[in-house]
Coordinates of C-alpha atoms in Angstrom, one line a residue:
M1 CA 0.0 0.0 0.0
T2 CA 1.3 3.5 -0.9
A3 CA 2.3 5.6 2.1
G4 CA -0.4 8.2 2.9
P5 CA 1.5 11.5 2.5
E6 CA 3.7 10.3 -0.4
G7 CA 0.7 8.8 -2.2
L8 CA -1.3 12.0 -1.7
A9 CA 1.6 14.1 -3.0
R10 CA 1.9 12.0 -6.1
T11 CA -1.9 12.1 -6.6
L12 CA -1.9 15.9 -6.3
G13 CA 1.1 16.2 -8.6
V14 CA -0.7 14.1 -11.3
S15 CA -3.8 16.2 -10.8
V16 CA -2.0 19.5 -11.3
V17 CA -0.2 18.3 -14.4
L18 CA -3.5 16.9 -15.7
D19 CA -5.1 20.3 -15.3
V20 CA -2.3 22.1 -17.0
V21 CA -2.2 19.7 -20.0
L22 CA -6.0 19.9 -20.3
G23 CA -5.9 23.7 -20.3
L24 CA -3.3 23.7 -23.0
L25 CA -5.4 21.1 -24.9
V26 CA -8.5 23.3 -24.8
A27 CA -6.5 26.3 -26.0
V28 CA -5.3 24.4 -29.0
V29 CA -8.2 22.1 -29.8
L30 CA -11.2 24.5 -29.8
P31 CA -9.6 26.9 -32.4
L32 CA -8.7 23.8 -34.5
A33 CA -12.3 22.6 -34.3
I34 CA -14.0 25.9 -35.1
V35 CA -11.6 26.8 -37.9
A36 CA -13.0 23.8 -39.8
I37 CA -16.3 25.6 -40.2
P38 CA -15.5 28.4 -42.8
N39 CA -15.7 27.4 -46.5
T40 CA -12.6 29.1 -48.0
I41 CA -12.3 27.2 -51.3
S42 CA -13.6 30.3 -53.1
V43 CA -10.5 32.2 -52.2
V44 CA -8.3 29.8 -54.2
A45 CA -10.9 28.9 -56.8
A46 CA -8.6 30.3 -59.6
L47 CA -6.0 27.6 -58.7
L48 CA -8.4 24.7 -59.3
P49 CA -7.8 22.5 -62.3
P50 CA -10.1 23.5 -65.2
E51 CA -11.8 20.1 -65.2
I52 CA -13.1 20.6 -61.7
S53 CA -16.3 22.5 -61.3
Q54 CA -15.8 25.4 -58.9
I55 CA -19.5 25.3 -57.8
A56 CA -19.3 21.6 -57.1
M57 CA -16.0 22.0 -55.2
M58 CA -17.6 24.8 -53.1
R59 CA -20.5 22.5 -52.2
A60 CA -18.1 19.7 -51.3
H61 CA -15.9 22.0 -49.2
G62 CA -19.0 23.3 -47.3
L63 CA -19.9 19.8 -46.0
A64 CA -17.8 20.2 -42.8
L65 CA -20.3 22.3 -40.9
P66 CA -23.4 20.1 -41.6
A67 CA -21.3 17.1 -40.6
M68 CA -20.3 18.8 -37.4
V69 CA -23.9 19.8 -36.7
L70 CA -25.0 16.1 -36.9
T71 CA -22.0 14.8 -34.9
V72 CA -22.2 17.0 -31.8
P73 CA -25.4 15.5 -30.2
L74 CA -24.2 12.0 -30.9
A75 CA -20.8 12.8 -29.5
G76 CA -22.6 14.1 -26.4
L77 CA -23.9 10.6 -25.9
A78 CA -20.5 9.1 -26.5
V79 CA -18.6 11.2 -23.9
R80 CA -21.1 10.2 -21.2
R81 CA -20.6 6.5 -22.0
V82 CA -16.9 6.1 -22.7
R83 CA -15.6 9.4 -21.1
A84 CA -13.9 12.3 -22.7
A85 CA -10.3 11.3 -23.0
P86 CA -10.8 8.5 -25.6
V87 CA -13.2 10.7 -27.6
L88 CA -10.7 13.5 -27.7
V89 CA -8.0 11.2 -29.1
A90 CA -10.4 9.8 -31.7
G91 CA -11.5 13.3 -32.8
L92 CA -8.0 14.6 -33.2
T93 CA -7.0 11.4 -35.0
L94 CA -9.7 12.0 -37.6
L95 CA -8.5 15.6 -38.1
A96 CA -4.9 14.4 -38.5
V97 CA -5.9 11.8 -41.1
A98 CA -8.0 14.3 -43.0
D99 CA -5.1 16.8 -42.9
A100 CA -2.6 14.2 -44.2
A101 CA -4.9 13.0 -47.0
G102 CA -5.8 16.6 -48.0
G103 CA -2.4 16.9 -49.7
Y104 CA -3.4 14.1 -52.2
A105 CA -7.0 15.2 -52.9
N106 CA -7.7 15.4 -56.6
S107 CA -11.4 15.2 -57.0
T108 CA -14.6 16.8 -55.7
L109 CA -15.7 13.5 -54.2
L110 CA -12.5 13.1 -52.2
V111 CA -12.7 16.7 -51.0
G112 CA -16.3 16.1 -49.8
V113 CA -15.2 13.0 -47.9
L114 CA -12.3 14.8 -46.3
R115 CA -14.4 17.8 -45.3
V116 CA -17.0 15.4 -43.7
L117 CA -14.1 13.8 -41.7
H118 CA -13.1 17.3 -40.6
G119 CA -16.6 18.0 -39.5
I120 CA -16.9 14.7 -37.6
G121 CA -13.6 15.2 -35.9
A122 CA -14.4 18.7 -34.9
G123 CA -17.9 17.6 -33.7
L124 CA -16.2 15.0 -31.4
L125 CA -13.8 17.5 -30.0
V126 CA -16.1 20.2 -28.8
P127 CA -18.3 18.1 -26.4
A128 CA -15.3 16.0 -25.4
T129 CA -13.3 19.1 -24.2
L130 CA -16.4 20.4 -22.4
V131 CA -17.0 17.2 -20.4
A132 CA -13.2 16.9 -19.8
V133 CA -13.1 20.3 -18.1
W134 CA -16.3 19.7 -16.3
E135 CA -14.6 16.9 -14.5
R136 CA -11.9 19.2 -13.2
S137 CA -12.6 22.8 -11.9
P138 CA -14.7 25.9 -12.5
L139 CA -11.6 27.7 -13.7
L140 CA -11.1 25.2 -16.6
R141 CA -14.7 25.5 -17.5
A142 CA -14.2 29.2 -17.7
V143 CA -11.2 28.7 -20.0
W144 CA -13.3 26.5 -22.2
G145 CA -16.1 29.1 -22.5
G146 CA -13.6 31.9 -23.1
M147 CA -11.7 29.9 -25.8
L148 CA -14.9 28.9 -27.5
A149 CA -15.8 32.6 -27.8
V150 CA -12.4 33.5 -29.0
S151 CA -12.4 30.7 -31.6
L152 CA -15.8 31.9 -33.0
L153 CA -14.4 35.4 -33.2
T154 CA -11.2 34.5 -35.0
A155 CA -12.3 31.4 -37.1
Q156 CA -12.7 33.3 -40.4
A157 CA -9.4 35.1 -40.1
L158 CA -7.6 31.9 -39.0
A159 CA -9.0 30.0 -42.0
L160 CA -7.9 32.8 -44.4
W161 CA -4.4 33.3 -42.9
P162 CA -2.7 30.3 -44.5
L163 CA -4.2 31.1 -48.0
D164 CA -2.3 34.3 -48.6
E165 CA -0.1 33.9 -51.7
V166 CA -0.5 30.1 -51.8
K167 CA 0.4 28.0 -54.8
S168 CA -2.0 25.1 -54.2
W169 CA -5.7 25.0 -53.5
R170 CA -5.2 21.9 -51.3
V171 CA -4.0 24.2 -48.4
T172 CA -7.7 24.8 -47.6
L173 CA -7.8 21.1 -46.6
Q174 CA -4.8 21.2 -44.3
P175 CA -4.5 24.8 -42.9
Y176 CA -2.7 23.9 -39.7
P177 CA -1.2 20.4 -39.9
M178 CA 1.5 21.1 -37.4
L179 CA -0.9 22.4 -34.8
T180 CA -3.1 19.3 -35.3
G181 CA 0.0 17.2 -34.6
I182 CA 0.8 19.1 -31.4
A183 CA -2.8 18.8 -30.3
L184 CA -2.8 15.0 -30.9
A185 CA 0.4 14.7 -28.8
L186 CA -1.2 16.7 -26.0
A187 CA -4.3 14.5 -26.2
A188 CA -2.1 11.3 -26.0
L189 CA -0.4 12.8 -22.9
Y190 CA -3.7 13.7 -21.4
L191 CA -5.0 10.2 -22.0
V192 CA -2.0 8.7 -20.2
L193 CA -2.3 11.1 -17.2
W194 CA -6.0 10.5 -17.1
M195 CA -5.5 6.7 -16.9
K196 CA -2.6 7.2 -14.3
S197 CA -4.9 9.3 -12.1
G198 CA -7.3 6.4 -11.8
E199 CA -10.3 8.3 -13.1
H200 CA -10.8 5.8 -15.9
A201 CA -11.6 3.1 -13.3
V202 CA -14.5 5.2 -11.9
A203 CA -17.9 4.9 -13.4
G204 CA -18.7 7.9 -15.7
G205 CA -22.3 8.6 -14.9
E206 CA -23.9 7.5 -18.1
A207 CA -26.7 9.7 -19.4
S208 CA -30.2 9.0 -18.3
V209 CA -32.9 7.9 -20.7
A210 CA -34.5 11.4 -20.8
E211 CA -31.1 13.0 -21.5
R212 CA -30.4 10.5 -24.3
G213 CA -33.8 11.2 -25.7
R214 CA -33.2 15.0 -25.7
L215 CA -29.8 14.6 -27.5
L216 CA -31.3 12.3 -30.1
V217 CA -34.2 14.7 -30.7
A218 CA -31.7 17.4 -31.3
V219 CA -30.5 15.4 -34.3
V220 CA -33.8 16.0 -36.1
P221 CA -33.5 19.8 -36.6
A222 CA -29.8 19.4 -37.3
V223 CA -30.7 17.1 -40.3
G224 CA -33.3 19.6 -41.5
I225 CA -31.1 22.6 -41.2
A226 CA -28.1 20.8 -42.9
A227 CA -30.4 19.9 -45.8
L228 CA -31.6 23.5 -46.1
A229 CA -28.0 24.7 -46.2
L230 CA -27.1 22.3 -49.0
G231 CA -30.3 23.1 -50.9
S232 CA -29.7 26.8 -50.6
T233 CA -26.6 26.5 -52.7
F234 CA -28.7 25.9 -55.8
D235 CA -29.5 29.6 -56.5
W236 CA -32.4 30.1 -54.1
P237 CA -34.0 33.5 -54.2
P238 CA -32.8 35.8 -51.4
G239 CA -36.3 36.0 -49.9
L240 CA -36.6 32.2 -49.7
L241 CA -33.1 31.9 -48.1
V242 CA -34.0 34.5 -45.4
L243 CA -37.3 32.8 -44.7
A244 CA -35.6 29.4 -44.4
A245 CA -33.1 30.8 -42.0
L246 CA -35.7 32.5 -39.8
L247 CA -37.8 29.3 -39.7
S248 CA -34.7 27.3 -38.7
I249 CA -34.0 29.8 -35.8
L250 CA -37.6 29.6 -34.6
V251 CA -37.4 25.8 -34.6
L252 CA -34.2 25.8 -32.6
F253 CA -35.7 28.2 -30.0
G254 CA -38.8 26.1 -29.9
L255 CA -36.8 22.9 -29.3
A256 CA -34.8 24.8 -26.6
S257 CA -38.1 25.7 -24.9
L258 CA -39.6 22.2 -25.1
G259 CA -36.6 19.9 -24.8
A260 CA -34.5 21.6 -22.1
S261 CA -34.7 20.1 -18.7
D262 CA -34.8 21.8 -15.3
G263 CA -37.0 24.7 -16.2
A264 CA -35.1 28.0 -16.5
G265 CA -31.9 26.2 -15.4
G266 CA -32.0 24.3 -18.7
R267 CA -33.7 26.8 -21.0
V268 CA -31.5 29.8 -20.1
P269 CA -28.2 28.1 -21.1
A270 CA -29.8 26.8 -24.3
Y271 CA -31.1 30.3 -25.2
T272 CA -27.8 31.9 -24.4
M273 CA -25.7 29.4 -26.4
L274 CA -28.1 29.7 -29.3
A275 CA -27.8 33.5 -29.3
V276 CA -24.0 33.3 -29.3
G277 CA -23.9 30.7 -32.0
I278 CA -26.2 32.5 -34.3
V279 CA -24.5 35.9 -34.0
V280 CA -20.8 35.8 -33.3
L281 CA -19.2 33.7 -36.0
P282 CA -21.3 35.1 -38.9
T283 CA -20.6 38.6 -37.6
A284 CA -16.9 38.1 -37.3
A285 CA -16.8 36.5 -40.8
Q286 CA -18.4 39.6 -42.4
V287 CA -16.2 41.9 -40.4
T288 CA -13.1 40.0 -41.4
Y289 CA -14.1 40.2 -45.1
I290 CA -15.0 43.9 -45.0
E291 CA -11.5 44.7 -43.5
L292 CA -9.5 42.8 -46.1
G293 CA -6.9 44.7 -48.1
G294 CA -8.9 44.2 -51.3
L295 CA -11.8 46.2 -49.9
G296 CA -9.6 49.0 -48.6
G297 CA -9.2 47.7 -45.0
P298 CA -6.0 47.0 -43.1
G299 CA -5.8 43.4 -44.4
L300 CA -5.1 40.3 -42.4
S301 CA -1.8 41.5 -41.0
G302 CA -3.5 44.6 -39.7
L303 CA -6.4 42.6 -38.1
W304 CA -4.3 40.5 -35.7
P305 CA -3.6 43.1 -33.0
A306 CA -7.3 43.7 -32.6
F307 CA -8.1 39.9 -32.6
A308 CA -5.3 39.2 -30.1
I309 CA -6.5 41.9 -27.7
A310 CA -10.1 40.8 -28.0
G311 CA -9.2 37.1 -27.5
A312 CA -7.0 37.8 -24.4
T313 CA -9.6 40.1 -22.9
G314 CA -12.4 37.5 -23.5
V315 CA -10.5 34.7 -21.8
V316 CA -9.6 36.9 -18.8
A317 CA -13.2 38.0 -18.4
A318 CA -14.4 34.4 -18.4
M319 CA -11.8 33.5 -15.7
L320 CA -13.0 36.4 -13.6
V321 CA -16.6 35.3 -13.9
S322 CA -15.5 31.8 -12.6
R323 CA -14.6 33.5 -9.3
L324 CA -18.0 34.9 -8.7
S325 CA -20.9 33.2 -6.8
D326 CA -23.5 31.1 -8.5
G327 CA -26.3 33.3 -7.4
G328 CA -25.3 36.1 -9.7
M329 CA -24.9 34.0 -12.8
P330 CA -28.3 34.9 -14.4
L331 CA -27.6 38.6 -14.1
I332 CA -24.0 38.1 -15.3
G333 CA -25.2 36.1 -18.3
A334 CA -27.7 38.8 -19.3
G335 CA -24.9 41.4 -18.9
G336 CA -22.7 39.3 -21.2
L337 CA -25.4 39.3 -23.9
A338 CA -25.9 43.1 -23.4
V339 CA -22.2 43.6 -24.0
M340 CA -22.6 41.6 -27.2
V341 CA -25.4 44.0 -28.3
A342 CA -23.0 46.9 -27.6
G343 CA -20.4 45.2 -29.8
L344 CA -23.0 44.8 -32.6
C345 CA -23.8 48.5 -32.2
A346 CA -20.1 49.4 -32.5
V347 CA -19.9 47.3 -35.7
R348 CA -22.8 49.2 -37.2
L349 CA -21.5 52.6 -36.1
L350 CA -17.7 52.3 -36.5
L351 CA -17.1 49.9 -39.4
P352 CA -15.5 49.9 -41.9
V353 CA -12.2 51.4 -40.7
S354 CA -9.0 51.8 -42.6
G355 CA -6.8 50.9 -39.6
G356 CA -6.7 47.7 -37.5
L357 CA -6.8 49.6 -34.2
G358 CA -10.3 50.8 -35.0
L359 CA -11.5 47.2 -34.8
I360 CA -10.4 46.8 -31.1
L361 CA -13.6 48.2 -29.5
P362 CA -16.2 46.2 -31.5
L363 CA -14.1 42.9 -31.4
V364 CA -13.4 43.3 -27.6
L365 CA -17.1 43.9 -26.9
L366 CA -18.2 40.9 -29.0
G367 CA -15.5 38.6 -27.5
V368 CA -16.0 39.6 -23.9
G369 CA -19.7 39.5 -24.1
A370 CA -19.7 36.0 -25.7
A371 CA -17.1 34.7 -23.2
V372 CA -19.1 36.0 -20.2
A373 CA -22.4 34.7 -21.5
L374 CA -21.0 31.2 -22.3
T375 CA -19.2 31.0 -18.9
S376 CA -22.4 31.9 -17.0
A377 CA -24.4 29.4 -19.1
L378 CA -22.0 26.7 -18.0
R379 CA -22.4 27.6 -14.4
S380 CA -26.2 27.6 -14.6
S381 CA -26.9 24.0 -15.6
G382 CA -25.8 20.4 -15.2
T383 CA -23.9 18.4 -17.8
G384 CA -27.0 17.0 -19.5
A385 CA -28.6 20.4 -20.0
T386 CA -25.3 21.9 -21.2
L387 CA -24.7 19.1 -23.7
F388 CA -28.3 19.6 -25.0
A389 CA -27.6 23.3 -25.4
L390 CA -24.4 22.5 -27.2
S391 CA -26.2 20.2 -29.6
L392 CA -28.4 23.3 -30.6
F393 CA -25.4 25.6 -30.7
F394 CA -23.9 24.5 -34.0
P395 CA -27.3 24.3 -35.8
G396 CA -27.5 27.9 -34.6
V397 CA -24.2 28.8 -36.2
L398 CA -25.4 27.2 -39.5
S399 CA -28.7 29.1 -39.3
G400 CA -26.8 32.3 -38.6
F401 CA -24.8 31.8 -41.8
L402 CA -28.0 31.1 -43.7
L403 CA -29.5 34.3 -42.5
G404 CA -26.3 36.4 -43.0
S405 CA -25.9 35.1 -46.5
G406 CA -29.5 35.8 -47.3
V407 CA -29.1 39.4 -46.1
Q408 CA -25.9 39.8 -48.1
V409 CA -27.3 38.4 -51.3
T410 CA -30.3 40.7 -51.0
R411 CA -28.0 43.7 -50.7
L412 CA -25.7 42.6 -53.5
K413 CA -28.5 42.1 -56.0
G414 CA -28.1 44.7 -58.7
A415 CA -24.6 45.8 -57.7
T416 CA -22.5 46.0 -60.9
T417 CA -19.6 48.4 -60.2
S418 CA -16.7 48.0 -57.8
Q419 CA -18.0 50.9 -55.6
A420 CA -21.5 49.5 -55.6
L421 CA -20.1 46.1 -54.5
V422 CA -18.2 47.7 -51.6
D423 CA -21.3 49.7 -50.6
A424 CA -23.5 46.5 -50.8
F425 CA -21.1 44.5 -48.6
V426 CA -20.9 47.3 -46.0
G427 CA -24.7 47.7 -46.1
A428 CA -25.2 44.0 -45.6
L429 CA -22.9 44.1 -42.5
H430 CA -24.8 47.0 -41.0
L431 CA -28.1 45.3 -41.6
W432 CA -26.9 42.0 -40.2
A433 CA -25.6 43.8 -37.1
L434 CA -29.1 45.3 -36.6
V435 CA -30.8 41.9 -37.1
G436 CA -28.3 40.1 -34.7
G437 CA -28.6 42.8 -32.1
G438 CA -32.4 42.5 -32.1
L439 CA -32.2 38.7 -31.7
V440 CA -29.8 39.0 -28.7
V441 CA -32.1 41.6 -27.1
A442 CA -35.0 39.3 -27.5
V443 CA -33.0 36.5 -25.8
I444 CA -32.1 38.8 -22.9
V445 CA -35.8 39.6 -22.4
L446 CA -36.8 36.0 -22.6
C447 CA -34.1 34.9 -20.1
A448 CA -35.2 37.7 -17.7
V449 CA -38.8 36.6 -17.8
L450 CA -37.7 33.0 -17.1
A451 CA -35.5 34.1 -14.2
R452 CA -38.3 36.2 -12.7
R453 CA -40.9 33.4 -12.9
S454 CA -38.6 30.6 -11.7
P455 CA -38.5 31.4 -8.0
A456 CA -42.3 31.4 -7.9
V457 CA -42.5 28.0 -9.5
T458 CA -39.9 26.3 -7.3
S459 CA -40.3 28.2 -4.0
G460 CA -39.4 26.2 -1.0
T461 CA -36.8 24.1 -2.7
A462 CA -33.2 24.6 -1.9
S463 CA -30.9 24.9 -4.9
T464 CA -27.3 24.1 -5.5
S465 CA -24.9 24.5 -8.3
A466 CA -24.7 21.6 -10.8
V467 CA -21.1 21.0 -9.8
A468 CA -20.0 22.2 -6.4
E469 CA -16.9 24.2 -5.8
P470 CA -13.9 22.0 -4.8
G471 CA -14.0 21.4 -1.2
S472 CA -17.7 22.2 -0.7
V473 CA -20.4 19.9 0.5
A474 CA -23.3 19.5 -1.9
Q475 CA -26.9 19.5 -0.6
P476 CA -28.9 16.5 -1.6
P477 CA -31.9 16.9 -4.0
S478 CA -35.4 16.3 -2.8
V479 CA -37.3 13.3 -4.0
A480 CA -39.4 15.5 -6.4
E481 CA -36.3 16.9 -8.0
S482 CA -34.5 13.5 -8.7
G483 CA -35.4 13.6 -12.4
S484 CA -33.7 16.9 -13.1
G485 CA -30.5 17.3 -15.1
A486 CA -27.4 15.9 -13.5
A487 CA -23.9 17.2 -13.0
L488 CA -21.2 15.0 -14.5
G489 CA -20.7 11.8 -12.7
S490 CA -24.2 11.5 -11.5
G491 CA -25.3 8.1 -10.4
T492 CA -22.1 6.6 -9.2
E493 CA -19.5 9.3 -9.5
P494 CA -19.7 12.5 -7.4
A495 CA -19.1 15.9 -9.0
A496 CA -15.7 17.5 -8.5
G497 CA -15.2 18.4 -4.9
S498 CA -18.7 17.5 -3.8
V499 CA -19.8 14.9 -1.3
T500 CA -22.8 13.0 -2.7
V501 CA -21.9 9.3 -2.3
P502 CA -24.6 7.5 -0.3
D503 CA -23.5 5.5 2.8
P504 CA -25.5 2.2 3.3
A505 CA -25.0 2.4 7.0
T506 CA -26.5 5.8 7.4
E507 CA -29.3 4.8 5.0
L508 CA -30.2 1.9 7.3
E509 CA -29.8 4.1 10.4
S510 CA -32.2 6.7 8.9
V511 CA -34.8 4.0 8.3
V512 CA -34.5 2.6 11.8
E513 CA -34.8 6.1 13.3
E514 CA -37.9 6.6 11.0
R515 CA -36.9 10.2 10.2
P516 CA -39.4 11.8 7.8
V517 CA -38.3 13.0 4.4
R518 CA -37.9 16.8 4.5
E519 CA -36.9 19.5 2.1
P520 CA -33.1 20.1 1.8
A521 CA -33.5 23.5 3.3
A522 CA -35.0 21.9 6.4
M523 CA -32.3 19.2 6.7
A524 CA -29.5 21.7 7.1
Q525 CA -28.8 22.6 10.7
T526 CA -26.4 25.1 12.1
R527 CA -23.4 24.1 14.2
P528 CA -23.0 26.6 17.0
E529 CA -19.3 26.1 17.1
D530 CA -18.5 27.0 13.5
G531 CA -21.7 28.4 12.0
R532 CA -21.6 26.1 9.0
P533 CA -24.5 24.0 7.7
E534 CA -24.4 20.4 8.8
Q535 CA -25.4 17.9 6.1
D536 CA -28.2 15.5 6.9
K537 CA -26.8 12.0 6.8
R538 CA -29.3 10.6 4.3
Q539 CA -27.7 11.2 0.9
H540 CA -29.3 10.4 -2.4
P541 CA -27.6 9.0 -5.5
E542 CA -29.8 11.0 -7.8
P543 CA -28.4 13.9 -9.7
E544 CA -28.2 17.3 -8.1
P545 CA -30.7 19.9 -9.3
D546 CA -29.6 22.9 -11.2
P547 CA -29.5 26.2 -9.4
Q548 CA -32.4 28.5 -9.5
P549 CA -31.7 31.9 -11.1
D550 CA -31.8 34.7 -7.7
K551 CA -23.9 29.0 -43.5
T552 CA -24.7 28.8 -44.3
G553 CA -22.2 26.3 -43.4
T554 CA -22.1 25.9 -47.1
L555 CA -22.7 29.6 -47.7
P556 CA -20.1 31.4 -45.5
V557 CA -19.4 35.0 -46.0
V558 CA -15.9 34.8 -47.5
P559 CA -14.1 36.7 -50.1
P560 CA -15.0 35.9 -53.8
P561 CA -12.7 33.7 -55.9
T562 CA -9.3 35.2 -55.9
P563 CA -5.7 33.9 -55.7
S564 CA -5.2 35.7 -52.4
P565 CA -7.7 37.0 -49.7
E566 CA -6.0 40.4 -50.0
D567 CA -6.7 40.8 -53.7
G568 CA -9.6 42.6 -55.6
L569 CA -13.3 42.5 -55.1
G570 CA -14.4 39.8 -57.4
E571 CA -18.0 39.7 -58.6
G572 CA -20.1 38.7 -55.6
P573 CA -20.5 36.3 -52.7
A574 CA -19.3 32.8 -53.0
H575 CA -21.9 30.1 -53.4
P576 CA -20.5 26.7 -52.5

């Protein structure tokens, strides 16, 4: 048997290293996953062989986001069954294989297959990293939320960066192969440390039947929206495109209302993640395009200082939010969405600009607002509710691209001169900022109504956070709440730092003493010696309740066919 102090020191050492590796992994993996979304083949369309149809190639290249949309809910089920570490390695392996094979692609069919592999790999990585950080600490969950916001903000620029002055169109299939290799090495190290820590031997808290049902139901709108995105590439009228996008968004919010568990504790995160998904990446894509050198902006090299400042500020803001109490999360989440609205207003009022520094304010507001909103959403729900919200997040991104492309095509209709094209793209960005801001305001109002009604519906029931802070003692749920969404590890594995494992001896004792079942608030007594609540001995294995609140993917907004993203205007938006 291992000596107590020495064994504890080794365990703590492995745990610290595991957290560090996981934090680095999140910082690398999330940008890699999100950068698979933009369809950038139009930028290098002039380099395609003459026998390959540019339109067919654009459709094939645009298959990554629909594949990702369909994969995420299924990956949410997989990570609850086999845990996050193996799924992480599998997702990065798929990305590495697709990157390596991309250098040999010579047909539209093979490009479509490789882009589907990119989408599946990315779809595995996002929920896997989420569940991996959920097992660790609130700080790592904040890093995840901040990095997701930063990845959305920079995805279009990161996808365009390797294409400047390239000689081969195949670079679009392998934009960052070295970074993928580094991520795969980190994932392998994480897998080894995870197994060494002994966590693989602990039951993972498999999803309940209701949770599995919700995730499977989320596949239905994902299939429909993916089909709409593919169909819209066949020269749909702008009005029909906008109508399809609006219907998709309404369906997603309806599903978030009907399918989310735990009342407001499940709906508010779903609404928040939908708003961020619909607005941030389509907005950042249009901003990136408008500020390219070919349209009179500072170009990609001039954009990076603003993106770097916005990214660092977003991650820091998310980490600061992780230090706050759970009770203020609904208000903080609404504040994050309000900051996003301010960022959209800045986009409308300040852009376009001729210098990169003028982009700092709108990008910082968008990045900080999205990071704070996502971090508060993670704190406001259990794992099941968060995975369900994540399964709606990427259909929201796809619907946002559909709507943004419809707005852009409407504005570009009839533009024939270079100046008219520039004015049309700028007008489309300003109109999109107005539409996106209105959508986010509607979500803020909806979340506020839910937060106000929630205490009246669940009065008298004590609430706890889905995952208690390390070192805290989790209050047991009441019998009536046992069906609510669970924190990770529900059933047989306690949440990080919480004490929820039932003791058979105390269960028998409680039966012998014939103590009545009482509400959690009534079970907590006060110790006169230290003033802290004393946990009732009867513990329940059921999940803890969530706290009460106190492109189309195939039509991304990218530069038109040119040898370099910094070159001229082209003739209009790309249609994959």
